[in-house]
Amino acid sequence: MPGSYKDIQALGNAINKIQVFHPFQPNDPRLQPPLRDIQTLLQRRPFDIMHADTPSMPLDNFLNTTEGDEIFITLKIFSALHKLSVQEEMEHEHLWEHDAATWINVFRWAEYLCPLYQAVSCPSDQIDIMGTVIRVLEALITDLDDFKVFSLLVDTLAYLPFRLAADIWEGWPRIYDNGACSLTPKSKTADCVRQSIAILQRIYDLLSCKKEETYPAMRSELLRVARGRPRRLHRIVGRNIQTLIALEDGTGYLLWTQMYFSTQLILLEVGTDDISKTALRSVVDILRHYPAFEKMMSADAFAKVREAAISMLAMLCGHHFTASVDALCLGAFPLCTQIRARFPADDPDNYELLSEMFDNVLFSRRAPDRKIQVTAATRFSLLEEAKADWDRVGKVCCNIDSGECKDGPVCACPCSQALYCSTHCQRAHWTDGEHSKLCPFSEDSDADLPPEPISPKDLRFLVLITRAYVEKHIASIYNPEKGLGACAVDLTGPEPTHTTYALPDPPPVVDWPLVSVQALYRDSSTRKRACKVVLYGGPQMRYRMLNQARFVLPEMRVRIVHDPSSE
C-alpha cells in the first residue's frame, strides 16, 4: 500500500546505516546493501503518507496523536534523505527523483507544523519542530539543479518556501530566545539560529536571477513581514547581524552574507525613506570588533567581512542623508579611518564614497555643530563650577559680615534669593543691606516680577552662563564713549547672542561698571521669557551670588578688562 509508515521507518533505518560510514568512500561495498534497500523502498512511494489533509485541530493536540508523530518523523526522514542524495559522493547512485507533488505535500505540512503559526506548549518540541522545518527548506534550496529549484519555488509552490523563510527570519527569537535555550557560539541551538537567519537570504539569491518576474512577489512578502513599515526591515537586519556577531564561529560566512543581504533589501526598493539606527549600529559594531575578528577568522574571511561591512555602510549612508548623520554619531568615521589605514590593500572605492558622504555632512553641519559642541563644553564647565561654588556658599548666612552669625543650618528667605542662619540676621540684613529692595516679597522691593519657583542652586548655574558671556563680550557691551552699557542676551539658541543699546543710568562706581542686561530664556515649559538683569560690583554684593531664580539674574560683578587693541 503506498504511503505506509512502516516503509518510512525502514527508510530511516537504511539512512542511519549509510550515515555510519560517513565520510563516504567511492564504491565502498558496505554502502551497497542499504542503498539497494532505499531504492526499493522509494519505489513504494512512502512519502505519499503526506497526501493526507492537514487537521483542523490545534498543533499541540495533533502532536500528541499517532498521526502527528508519524508526519513529524516523515518530514525528518525526508530532509535526511534529500541531504544524503545531493552529496557529491552519491551523485552516481541516482537515489531519488522526487516529483512536484511530493514537494507540495512536504511544504503544506511544514507550514502547518511551524511553531511560529501555532502555539506549542513544550519549548523543546518548539525547537525540534523548528529545526525540522528549516531542514526541509534547506532540502529544497540545496538541489543541484537551480532551474528546477526556481520552477518549484515560483510555479509549483507559489512562493510558499519564501514566505515561510521570511517568517522564520523575522520571528526566530520567539522560539529560540525564550530563556530555555543556550545561545553560546558552539551550542546546537546557535546552529539553528544561524540557519534561521541565513535561510531567507539563500532563497532570495535563487529568486533574484529573474528580477522582473520575482521582485514584486518578494517585495510584497517582505513588506508583510515588516507589517507595512519598510524601516522595520532594516531593524530586523540589524538585530540579526547583532546576533551573528555574538554567535560568530570564526568562519565569517553568515556575517558577510547577511550584510550583503541588507544592501539587496535597499535595491529591492521597498520604499523606506530613512534607515533604522539598529541596522547602522550593527554594521558599526562589526567595524568596532575588527581586532577580535582579525584574530578569530582566516585572512580571506576577514577580508570579506570588512568588504561587506564597508559596502553595507556605504549603501545605507547613500540611501538617505540622515543615515550618514546617524553613522557619524555612532562613531563610524574614526573606525573607517582606522581600518583603511590598517588594511591599505582593500578596495578604496567604498572608503572614498563614505569619505565623500561624511565630508558633505560635516561641511553642511560644521558651523552649527561646532557652536553646539563649544557651548555644551562651556556650559558643562560652568555647571561644575556652580556645583563647587554652591558647596562653598550654600551653607553661609548672607549677613556673615556682621560677625553675629551662628553655626548651623541656614534657611531661605521666602523668595529663595537669600539664606539666613537666624531671624536676627534676616532682620539686620533687611535693615542694613539691600535685599529688601530686591526681594519681591518686600514692600520696598524694586523687583518688577516675582521670582521663578527655582532653587538657588539651579539658579547659580544660569547666572554663571550669563556672567561668562558678558565678561567675554564686555568690550562691545560696555563702551561709555559710544553710550553703550546695556544689552539683550538671547540664551534660547545653541549659542548665546546679544544686542547692545544705550546705558539708561550712569555707573555708581568708577572701577566697576553698571551693565544692564535683558536676558531672553526658556522656562521649564519651553516658553520664552525675558527678565531684567543688572550686573555690577561692590563690597556688599557677595550674597547676591545666591539671588538666582532661573535667569532671574542678580547683580553680579563684571570687571572691565583693559584691552590695548581697542585703543
XYZ file of C-alpha atoms in Angstrom:
567
model
C 0.000 0.000 0.000
C 1.538 3.376 -0.993
C 2.441 5.687 1.828
C 2.963 3.113 4.578
C 4.559 4.398 7.769
C 6.440 1.076 8.069
C 8.235 1.955 4.845
C 9.136 5.332 6.338
C 10.645 3.598 9.369
C 12.571 1.183 7.164
C 13.829 4.102 5.092
C 15.077 5.811 8.232
C 16.927 2.673 9.332
C 18.627 2.374 5.929
C 19.713 6.031 6.033
C 21.186 5.510 9.519
C 23.205 2.521 8.275
C 24.709 4.636 5.488
C 25.499 7.587 7.761
C 27.624 5.313 9.939
C 30.181 5.150 7.105
C 30.439 8.930 6.626
C 32.687 10.297 5.134
C 31.892 8.081 2.199
C 34.468 6.406 0.007
C 33.786 5.840 -3.716
C 32.498 2.328 -4.496
C 32.508 1.303 -0.833
C 30.914 -2.196 -0.850
C 29.479 -1.657 2.644
C 27.126 1.009 1.250
C 25.521 -1.163 -1.392
C 23.002 -3.145 0.757
C 21.414 -0.078 2.444
C 21.438 1.801 -0.877
C 19.533 -1.031 -2.545
C 17.054 -1.021 0.352
C 16.485 2.724 -0.095
C 15.874 2.372 -3.828
C 13.432 -0.483 -3.236
C 11.543 1.431 -0.553
C 11.307 4.580 -2.681
C 9.595 2.585 -5.427
C 6.719 2.075 -2.979
C 6.311 5.880 -2.670
C 6.461 6.048 1.146
C 6.141 9.838 1.213
C 2.614 9.590 -0.141
C 1.673 9.360 3.523
C 1.749 13.168 3.422
C -1.116 13.274 0.910
C -3.433 13.381 3.930
C -5.129 16.685 4.665
C -3.798 18.855 7.466
C -6.112 18.642 10.501
C -8.203 21.469 11.893
C -7.166 20.733 15.491
C -4.514 22.832 17.296
C -0.926 21.808 16.651
C -0.290 20.978 20.300
C -3.107 18.411 20.243
C -2.100 16.973 16.865
C 1.470 16.308 18.011
C 0.095 14.079 20.775
C -1.648 11.796 18.261
C -0.139 8.831 16.399
C -0.719 10.529 13.049
C 1.043 13.676 14.256
C 4.064 11.696 15.375
C 4.192 9.848 12.038
C 4.007 13.032 9.969
C 6.722 14.679 12.040
C 9.043 11.665 11.661
C 8.283 11.560 7.923
C 9.417 15.161 7.477
C 12.638 14.419 9.343
C 13.396 11.396 7.161
C 12.505 13.346 4.013
C 15.063 16.055 4.788
C 17.692 13.475 5.821
C 17.199 11.508 2.587
C 17.461 14.634 0.466
C 20.632 15.709 2.269
C 22.104 12.285 1.562
C 21.067 12.208 -2.096
C 22.665 15.548 -3.020
C 26.065 14.753 -1.555
C 28.819 14.635 -4.125
C 29.725 11.023 -3.313
C 26.141 9.943 -4.032
C 25.674 11.645 -7.397
C 26.328 8.469 -9.366
C 23.805 6.490 -7.296
C 20.764 8.498 -8.526
C 18.980 7.696 -5.304
C 15.857 9.737 -5.747
C 13.983 11.703 -8.359
C 11.332 13.464 -6.243
C 8.320 14.851 -8.054
C 6.496 18.156 -7.669
C 3.562 16.577 -5.814
C 5.892 15.412 -3.049
C 7.268 18.923 -2.573
C 3.776 20.392 -2.413
C 2.763 17.987 0.362
C 6.035 18.442 2.235
C 5.666 22.231 2.414
C 1.970 22.036 3.153
C 2.804 20.046 6.278
C 5.868 22.154 7.085
C 3.684 25.264 7.112
C 1.156 23.570 9.386
C 3.825 22.336 11.823
C 5.774 25.604 12.005
C 5.576 26.745 15.671
C 5.546 30.392 14.583
C 1.961 29.957 13.392
C 0.558 27.786 16.180
C 1.453 27.571 19.842
C 3.418 24.579 21.136
C 3.482 24.282 24.908
C 6.774 22.405 25.261
C 9.846 24.569 24.472
C 11.948 21.551 23.460
C 9.239 20.477 20.990
C 9.202 24.001 19.555
C 12.940 23.877 18.919
C 12.815 20.349 17.464
C 9.989 21.205 15.063
C 11.596 24.489 14.047
C 14.836 22.708 13.209
C 12.935 20.198 11.072
C 11.117 22.942 9.141
C 14.439 24.689 8.458
C 15.972 21.424 7.226
C 13.031 20.979 4.850
C 13.692 24.451 3.447
C 17.373 23.630 3.092
C 16.460 20.393 1.315
C 14.772 22.433 -1.393
C 17.488 25.021 -1.988
C 20.384 22.526 -1.923
C 19.052 20.768 -5.004
C 21.754 20.504 -7.650
C 19.556 21.928 -10.408
C 18.948 25.657 -9.819
C 16.486 25.864 -12.692
C 14.364 23.137 -11.111
C 14.514 24.868 -7.729
C 13.373 28.140 -9.294
C 10.475 26.378 -11.016
C 9.433 24.722 -7.759
C 9.631 27.986 -5.802
C 7.694 30.104 -8.270
C 5.381 27.822 -10.226
C 4.747 24.741 -8.104
C 4.879 26.147 -4.569
C 3.775 29.726 -5.371
C 6.478 31.329 -3.153
C 5.399 29.320 -0.080
C 9.036 28.484 0.890
C 9.985 32.163 0.587
C 7.047 33.165 2.773
C 7.951 30.508 5.344
C 11.623 31.544 5.334
C 10.692 35.235 5.728
C 8.570 34.464 8.785
C 11.397 32.410 10.310
C 13.946 35.152 9.524
C 11.764 37.679 11.342
C 10.298 35.550 14.134
C 13.044 33.178 15.270
C 13.538 34.987 18.646
C 10.039 33.865 19.656
C 11.296 30.265 19.501
C 14.954 30.332 20.489
C 15.149 33.407 22.698
C 12.744 32.162 25.357
C 15.182 31.543 28.191
C 15.157 27.756 27.664
C 17.953 27.816 25.076
C 21.697 28.149 25.315
C 22.865 30.663 22.721
C 26.598 30.135 23.128
C 28.519 30.163 19.825
C 29.156 26.392 19.843
C 25.754 25.235 21.085
C 23.322 23.227 18.981
C 20.737 25.972 19.356
C 23.213 28.516 17.980
C 23.425 26.473 14.770
C 19.629 26.565 14.470
C 19.614 30.339 14.974
C 22.275 30.792 12.302
C 20.235 28.666 9.888
C 17.061 30.612 10.731
C 18.793 33.875 9.857
C 20.548 32.591 6.730
C 17.713 30.697 5.042
C 15.861 33.723 3.646
C 18.968 35.186 2.041
C 19.702 31.885 0.276
C 16.203 31.657 -1.192
C 16.323 35.345 -2.089
C 19.516 34.779 -4.079
C 17.882 31.962 -6.052
C 14.850 34.071 -6.904
C 16.914 37.150 -7.799
C 18.116 35.546 -11.023
C 14.902 36.784 -12.674
C 14.321 40.159 -11.038
C 11.458 41.395 -13.182
C 9.468 38.242 -12.500
C 10.165 37.711 -8.800
C 10.797 41.169 -7.279
C 7.115 42.165 -6.906
C 6.288 38.966 -5.014
C 9.376 39.163 -2.804
C 8.766 42.841 -2.067
C 5.188 42.032 -1.083
C 6.259 39.238 1.278
C 8.953 41.355 2.920
C 6.546 44.226 3.484
C 4.125 41.750 5.034
C 6.840 40.633 7.453
C 7.611 44.290 8.206
C 3.895 44.933 8.843
C 3.852 47.513 6.097
C 6.715 49.529 7.625
C 9.821 49.352 5.409
C 12.023 50.820 8.142
C 11.307 47.717 10.224
C 13.042 45.508 7.654
C 16.375 47.152 8.381
C 15.700 46.933 12.095
C 15.313 43.152 11.688
C 18.507 43.006 9.619
C 20.354 44.905 12.340
C 19.028 42.595 15.049
C 20.070 39.506 13.097
C 23.550 40.857 12.395
C 23.982 41.713 16.078
C 23.048 38.107 16.884
C 25.543 36.737 14.361
C 28.276 38.917 15.885
C 27.604 37.300 19.261
C 27.461 33.797 17.719
C 30.393 34.194 15.323
C 32.127 30.833 14.924
C 35.226 32.078 13.123
C 34.119 31.488 9.528
C 32.554 34.898 8.951
C 30.401 33.467 6.152
C 26.954 34.189 7.592
C 28.079 37.595 8.780
C 29.141 38.904 5.397
C 26.270 37.251 3.514
C 23.740 38.919 5.821
C 25.402 42.293 5.301
C 25.152 41.890 1.547
C 21.539 40.840 2.016
C 20.898 44.155 3.783
C 22.156 46.058 0.748
C 19.950 43.912 -1.506
C 16.901 44.944 0.510
C 17.636 48.553 -0.438
C 17.970 47.567 -4.092
C 14.589 45.848 -3.782
C 13.125 49.350 -3.384
C 10.805 48.589 -0.500
C 10.179 52.318 -0.161
C 11.923 53.212 3.098
C 12.672 56.918 3.442
C 15.236 56.547 6.180
C 17.349 53.795 7.676
C 16.835 52.264 11.097
C 19.605 53.034 13.567
C 19.609 49.349 14.514
C 20.974 48.431 11.084
C 23.582 51.190 11.246
C 24.564 50.247 14.782
C 25.059 46.609 13.751
C 27.496 47.414 10.948
C 29.361 49.945 13.114
C 29.657 47.240 15.795
C 31.266 44.959 13.210
C 33.805 47.669 12.436
C 34.358 48.181 16.152
C 35.013 44.437 16.670
C 37.529 44.175 13.831
C 40.561 43.407 16.104
C 38.721 40.406 17.584
C 37.510 39.229 14.173
C 41.027 39.523 12.771
C 42.277 37.060 15.398
C 39.277 34.749 15.049
C 38.915 34.461 11.262
C 41.131 33.491 8.385
C 42.609 36.346 6.356
C 40.257 35.654 3.445
C 37.136 35.500 5.639
C 38.092 38.661 7.492
C 38.679 40.489 4.206
C 35.170 39.519 3.061
C 33.661 40.727 6.338
C 35.489 44.070 6.032
C 34.422 44.499 2.442
C 30.806 43.626 3.237
C 30.691 45.959 6.252
C 32.087 48.944 4.350
C 29.822 48.185 1.382
C 26.752 47.934 3.632
C 27.641 51.164 5.420
C 28.155 52.974 2.114
C 24.832 51.693 0.779
C 22.917 52.668 3.934
C 24.522 56.112 4.146
C 23.997 56.731 0.459
C 20.325 55.844 0.690
C 19.390 58.789 2.895
C 21.170 61.848 4.300
C 20.040 61.133 7.870
C 21.782 57.746 7.740
C 25.128 59.499 7.219
C 24.417 61.773 10.180
C 23.455 58.791 12.375
C 26.537 56.846 11.269
C 28.754 59.758 12.300
C 27.019 59.936 15.675
C 27.641 56.186 16.166
C 31.378 56.652 15.556
C 31.692 55.244 12.021
C 34.151 57.863 10.756
C 37.151 57.116 13.027
C 36.566 53.360 12.661
C 36.611 53.571 8.860
C 39.771 55.664 9.055
C 41.498 53.138 11.328
C 40.556 50.160 9.157
C 41.565 51.954 5.960
C 44.977 52.720 7.457
C 45.344 49.182 8.823
C 44.464 47.472 5.520
C 45.661 49.743 2.686
C 45.295 46.960 0.089
C 41.477 46.937 0.407
C 39.380 48.237 -2.468
C 39.361 52.030 -1.946
C 36.096 52.752 -3.800
C 33.683 52.331 -0.882
C 36.056 54.094 1.515
C 36.254 57.073 -0.832
C 32.474 57.077 -1.244
C 31.968 57.049 2.530
C 34.579 59.760 2.991
C 32.791 61.959 0.479
C 29.404 61.450 2.173
C 30.853 62.141 5.618
C 32.592 65.267 4.310
C 29.311 66.510 2.858
C 27.564 66.001 6.182
C 30.321 67.677 8.148
C 30.523 70.572 5.699
C 26.792 71.247 5.826
C 26.609 70.866 9.602
C 30.057 72.013 10.681
C 29.215 75.551 11.832
C 26.158 74.738 13.965
C 27.740 71.533 15.280
C 30.821 73.386 16.428
C 28.702 76.036 18.131
C 26.695 73.366 19.908
C 29.816 71.471 20.980
C 31.628 74.577 22.198
C 28.548 75.857 24.027
C 27.921 72.443 25.599
C 31.535 72.204 26.762
C 31.429 75.728 28.178
C 28.175 75.154 29.996
C 29.396 71.854 31.394
C 32.477 73.528 32.871
C 30.263 76.264 34.306
C 27.991 73.625 35.792
C 30.966 72.040 37.544
C 31.974 75.481 38.810
C 28.420 76.125 40.007
C 28.365 72.855 41.954
C 31.651 73.676 43.659
C 30.521 77.226 44.388
C 27.244 76.070 45.883
C 29.078 73.681 48.197
C 31.010 76.727 49.377
C 28.301 79.372 49.699
C 25.123 77.325 50.017
C 25.544 76.982 53.778
C 26.660 80.546 54.568
C 24.439 83.242 56.018
C 24.070 86.351 53.861
C 24.692 88.519 56.941
C 28.044 86.904 57.657
C 29.871 90.261 57.533
C 28.128 91.313 60.759
C 30.101 88.764 62.779
C 26.946 87.660 64.622
C 26.167 84.507 62.628
C 25.649 81.145 64.314
C 26.908 77.767 63.213
C 24.188 75.515 61.931
C 21.731 75.154 59.079
C 20.548 78.163 57.125
C 17.018 78.928 55.975
C 15.980 80.671 52.793
C 14.062 83.888 52.530
C 10.558 83.298 51.059
C 11.941 84.446 47.715
C 14.732 81.797 47.836
C 17.207 84.541 46.932
C 18.972 84.845 50.296
C 19.930 82.493 53.149
C 19.964 83.319 56.862
C 21.065 81.472 59.964
C 18.520 83.232 62.199
C 15.678 85.730 62.194
C 18.050 88.215 63.839
C 20.401 88.105 60.821
C 17.466 88.341 58.477
C 16.139 91.488 60.178
C 19.609 93.020 60.328
C 20.278 92.292 56.683
C 16.940 93.687 55.620
C 17.612 96.830 57.636
C 21.246 97.465 56.753
C 21.555 95.587 53.467
C 19.908 95.875 50.111
C 17.895 92.675 49.952
C 14.704 94.488 50.922
C 14.933 96.337 47.605
C 15.440 93.130 45.646
C 13.066 90.766 47.403
C 9.675 90.678 45.637
C 8.024 89.917 48.981
C 9.204 93.232 50.442
C 7.107 96.402 50.327
C 10.262 98.326 49.366
C 11.061 95.925 46.524
C 12.239 97.276 43.174
C 11.570 93.899 41.517
C 9.092 94.001 38.650
C 8.241 90.282 38.567
C 8.040 87.567 41.214
C 10.862 85.046 41.059
C 10.598 81.732 39.273
C 9.969 78.766 41.612
C 13.523 77.524 41.109
C 16.076 76.553 43.721
C 19.026 78.897 44.338
C 21.419 76.100 43.330
C 19.758 75.770 39.934
C 19.902 79.481 39.550
C 23.617 79.717 40.216
C 24.443 77.718 37.105
C 22.433 80.007 34.869
C 23.912 83.106 36.485
C 27.357 81.835 35.574
C 26.363 81.314 31.941
C 25.260 84.914 31.598
C 28.186 86.279 33.579
C 30.692 84.324 31.470
C 29.074 85.577 28.287
C 29.008 89.219 29.414
C 32.623 89.066 30.610
C 33.684 87.634 27.262
C 31.899 90.383 25.308
C 32.304 93.258 27.796
C 34.338 95.357 25.335
C 31.429 95.513 22.902
C 28.699 95.702 25.563
C 30.189 98.412 27.818
C 31.534 101.412 25.914
C 30.729 104.777 27.597
C 32.272 106.732 24.735
C 29.673 105.285 22.392
C 26.957 105.484 25.011
C 26.720 101.694 25.301
C 26.220 99.970 28.624
C 23.280 97.630 28.237
C 22.482 94.565 26.194
C 19.834 91.963 25.470
C 21.254 88.423 25.687
C 19.403 85.663 23.831
C 20.017 82.347 25.602
C 17.474 80.291 23.645
C 19.718 79.259 20.732
C 22.619 76.803 20.503
C 24.984 79.664 21.349
C 24.166 82.900 23.215
C 23.956 86.124 21.209
C 23.435 89.729 22.275
C 22.293 93.136 21.094
C 23.737 96.281 22.694
C 21.984 99.547 23.438
C 22.497 102.743 25.488
C 23.050 102.623 29.233
C 19.977 104.080 30.991
C 21.809 105.211 34.158
C 25.416 106.237 34.936
C 27.592 103.678 36.765
C 27.589 104.130 40.574
C 31.265 103.171 40.980
C 34.093 104.203 38.691
C 36.055 100.927 38.824
C 33.045 98.649 38.327
C 30.614 99.309 35.511
C 26.888 99.082 35.735
C 25.831 96.697 32.988
C 22.117 96.368 32.363
C 21.214 93.035 30.779
C 17.894 91.887 29.365
C 18.024 88.056 29.244
C 15.828 86.011 26.927
C 15.461 82.374 28.040
C 13.117 79.405 28.025
C 11.406 78.200 31.160
C 10.557 74.607 32.047
C 7.531 74.686 29.738
C 9.840 75.807 26.853
C 8.118 79.214 26.664
C 10.347 82.179 26.016
C 10.648 84.628 28.901
C 12.536 87.885 29.336
C 13.871 89.408 32.530
C 15.992 92.380 33.503
C 19.439 91.627 34.856
C 21.810 94.122 36.471
C 25.440 93.142 36.849
C 27.703 95.356 38.931
C 30.063 95.048 41.820
C 30.589 96.270 45.333
C 31.888 95.118 48.716
C 28.477 94.018 49.992
C 27.365 92.109 46.908
C 28.576 88.619 47.901
C 25.152 87.416 48.982
C 23.761 88.283 45.582
C 25.518 85.169 44.279
C 22.609 83.349 45.912
C 19.974 85.520 44.292
C 19.400 83.075 41.465
C 15.958 82.119 40.314
C 16.380 80.618 36.829
C 17.613 83.501 34.713
C 16.068 86.000 37.155
C 19.659 87.068 37.499
C 21.028 89.152 40.372
C 23.563 91.935 40.335
C 26.911 90.369 39.519
C 30.416 91.783 39.423
C 31.803 92.137 35.913
C 35.212 93.755 35.927
C 36.349 95.864 32.981
C 39.402 94.271 31.396
C 41.642 96.750 29.596
C 42.206 95.652 26.014
C 45.080 97.574 24.327
C 43.843 96.515 20.898
C 40.690 98.558 21.456
C 42.660 101.811 21.656
